[in-house]
């Protein structure tokens, strides 16, 4: 399965936060909705908007993610895909990067972390950040 959050808004001055909503898919169909909330603390200033896609490696990862409230600790990593800028991310030691180009960068080899792989695509804004953050995902199944 996978989750798509089309727009996440993020901002911060010392203490920051982000929030966005999206849908969760399995077997080609929508199975529910997801809300992401992030809190961060550290050196940060500005605001930005981005999209996020989360790939779930197997049934265990899907079940964990859709159990209701799922949290990523500060050691999770995301891959940044940017249009015409170098970006890199990775706090688990494996790291990842996207290269320069006129279109979205080409993904480097990355590993799943606890059964999940996260891709973040910048939409706009300007933010300086050297902070520690945790993300919480709340899943609501279709009625």
Short mmCIF file of C-alpha atoms in Angstrom, two decimals:
data_model
loop_
_atom_site.label_atom_id
_atom_site.label_comp_id
_atom_site.label_asym_id
_atom_site.label_seq_id
_atom_site.Cartn_x
_atom_site.Cartn_y
_atom_site.Cartn_z
CA UNK A 1 0.00 0.00 0.00
CA UNK A 2 0.89 3.64 -0.01
CA UNK A 3 -0.27 7.01 1.33
CA UNK A 4 -0.40 10.30 -0.59
CA UNK A 5 -0.51 13.65 1.20
CA UNK A 6 -0.79 16.23 -1.62
CA UNK A 7 -0.08 19.33 0.46
CA UNK A 8 1.58 19.68 3.86
CA UNK A 9 2.08 23.15 5.29
CA UNK A 10 5.10 23.71 7.54
CA UNK A 11 6.39 26.69 9.48
CA UNK A 12 8.59 27.55 12.40
CA UNK A 13 10.54 30.09 14.41
CA UNK A 14 12.54 28.06 16.96
CA UNK A 15 9.56 25.78 17.52
CA UNK A 16 7.75 24.57 14.43
CA UNK A 17 4.98 22.42 13.15
CA UNK A 18 3.50 20.90 10.03
CA UNK A 19 0.12 19.44 9.13
CA UNK A 20 -1.41 17.81 6.09
CA UNK A 21 -4.15 15.39 5.01
CA UNK A 22 -4.29 12.68 2.39
CA UNK A 23 -5.50 9.22 1.40
CA UNK A 24 -4.24 5.68 1.99
CA UNK A 25 -4.38 3.11 -0.81
CA UNK A 26 -4.13 -0.67 -0.94
CA UNK A 27 -4.63 -2.85 -4.00
CA UNK A 28 -5.39 0.19 -6.16
CA UNK A 29 -8.29 1.47 -4.02
CA UNK A 30 -8.69 4.03 -1.26
CA UNK A 31 -8.92 2.38 2.17
CA UNK A 32 -9.03 5.50 4.32
CA UNK A 33 -7.72 8.93 5.15
CA UNK A 34 -4.55 10.04 6.94
CA UNK A 35 -3.66 13.21 8.82
CA UNK A 36 0.01 14.02 9.48
CA UNK A 37 1.07 16.28 12.35
CA UNK A 38 4.70 17.20 13.02
CA UNK A 39 6.31 19.08 15.88
CA UNK A 40 9.92 20.26 15.76
CA UNK A 41 12.37 22.17 17.92
CA UNK A 42 15.73 23.66 17.01
CA UNK A 43 17.16 26.27 14.66
CA UNK A 44 14.41 26.95 12.15
CA UNK A 45 12.86 29.93 10.46
CA UNK A 46 10.38 30.22 7.60
CA UNK A 47 7.58 28.31 5.98
CA UNK A 48 7.10 25.88 3.15
CA UNK A 49 4.62 23.58 1.45
CA UNK A 50 5.42 20.08 0.24
CA UNK A 51 3.85 16.81 -0.84
CA UNK A 52 4.61 13.43 0.70
CA UNK A 53 4.25 9.88 -0.58
CA UNK A 54 4.78 6.96 1.80
CA UNK A 55 5.30 3.48 0.36
CA UNK A 56 4.46 0.57 2.66
CA UNK A 57 6.72 -2.42 1.98
CA UNK A 58 4.42 -5.26 3.08
CA UNK A 59 1.24 -6.19 4.99
CA UNK A 60 2.94 -5.73 8.36
CA UNK A 61 3.97 -2.16 7.47
CA UNK A 62 0.46 -1.43 6.13
CA UNK A 63 -1.13 -2.80 9.31
CA UNK A 64 1.24 -0.78 11.52
CA UNK A 65 0.57 2.41 9.58
CA UNK A 66 -3.23 1.96 9.57
CA UNK A 67 -3.50 0.85 13.21
CA UNK A 68 -4.90 4.27 14.16
CA UNK A 69 -2.03 6.45 15.32
CA UNK A 70 1.44 5.80 13.93
CA UNK A 71 4.50 7.79 15.01
CA UNK A 72 7.88 8.28 13.36
CA UNK A 73 10.68 9.00 15.75
CA UNK A 74 13.42 11.52 15.06
CA UNK A 75 15.61 8.80 13.49
CA UNK A 76 13.31 8.23 10.48
CA UNK A 77 14.41 9.66 7.17
CA UNK A 78 12.76 11.04 4.06
CA UNK A 79 14.06 11.48 0.55
CA UNK A 80 13.76 15.00 -0.84
CA UNK A 81 13.01 15.29 -4.55
CA UNK A 82 13.54 18.82 -5.83
CA UNK A 83 13.38 20.55 -9.16
CA UNK A 84 16.83 21.92 -10.08
CA UNK A 85 18.53 21.85 -6.66
CA UNK A 86 20.73 19.39 -4.83
CA UNK A 87 19.08 17.86 -1.76
CA UNK A 88 20.00 15.09 0.62
CA UNK A 89 18.51 13.54 3.69
CA UNK A 90 19.11 10.61 5.99
CA UNK A 91 19.54 10.18 9.68
CA UNK A 92 19.63 6.39 9.71
CA UNK A 93 23.10 6.12 8.22
CA UNK A 94 21.93 4.98 4.78
CA UNK A 95 21.25 8.51 3.48
CA UNK A 96 19.67 9.46 0.19
CA UNK A 97 19.85 12.25 -2.34
CA UNK A 98 18.24 13.78 -5.37
CA UNK A 99 20.36 15.36 -8.06
CA UNK A 100 20.07 18.53 -10.10
CA UNK A 101 17.93 18.78 -13.18
CA UNK A 102 15.16 20.67 -14.90
CA UNK A 103 12.57 18.16 -13.76
CA UNK A 104 12.14 16.27 -10.51
CA UNK A 105 15.46 14.71 -9.47
CA UNK A 106 16.18 11.05 -9.96
CA UNK A 107 15.98 8.99 -6.79
CA UNK A 108 19.11 7.47 -5.31
CA UNK A 109 19.04 3.92 -3.93
CA UNK A 110 17.31 3.96 -0.54
CA UNK A 111 16.21 1.38 1.96
CA UNK A 112 12.87 0.89 3.65
CA UNK A 113 12.89 2.05 7.27
CA UNK A 114 10.60 -0.06 9.47
CA UNK A 115 8.77 -1.17 6.32
CA UNK A 116 8.24 2.36 4.98
CA UNK A 117 9.87 4.61 2.42
CA UNK A 118 9.01 8.33 2.41
CA UNK A 119 9.39 10.71 -0.53
CA UNK A 120 8.99 14.45 -0.03
CA UNK A 121 8.47 16.81 -2.96
CA UNK A 122 8.92 20.55 -2.33
CA UNK A 123 6.11 22.76 -3.64
CA UNK A 124 7.28 26.18 -2.49
CA UNK A 125 8.39 28.42 0.32
CA UNK A 126 11.66 29.09 2.06
CA UNK A 127 12.74 27.50 5.31
CA UNK A 128 16.04 27.17 7.12
CA UNK A 129 15.99 24.20 9.46
CA UNK A 130 18.40 22.37 11.74
CA UNK A 131 15.88 20.81 14.07
CA UNK A 132 14.71 17.54 15.59
CA UNK A 133 11.17 16.55 14.68
CA UNK A 134 8.71 13.73 15.18
CA UNK A 135 5.75 12.93 12.95
CA UNK A 136 2.42 11.39 13.90
CA UNK A 137 0.00 9.90 11.38
CA UNK A 138 -3.67 9.35 12.26
CA UNK A 139 -5.52 6.88 10.01
CA UNK A 140 -9.30 6.98 9.60
CA UNK A 141 -10.79 4.05 7.63
CA UNK A 142 -13.51 4.55 5.02
CA UNK A 143 -16.97 4.17 6.53
#
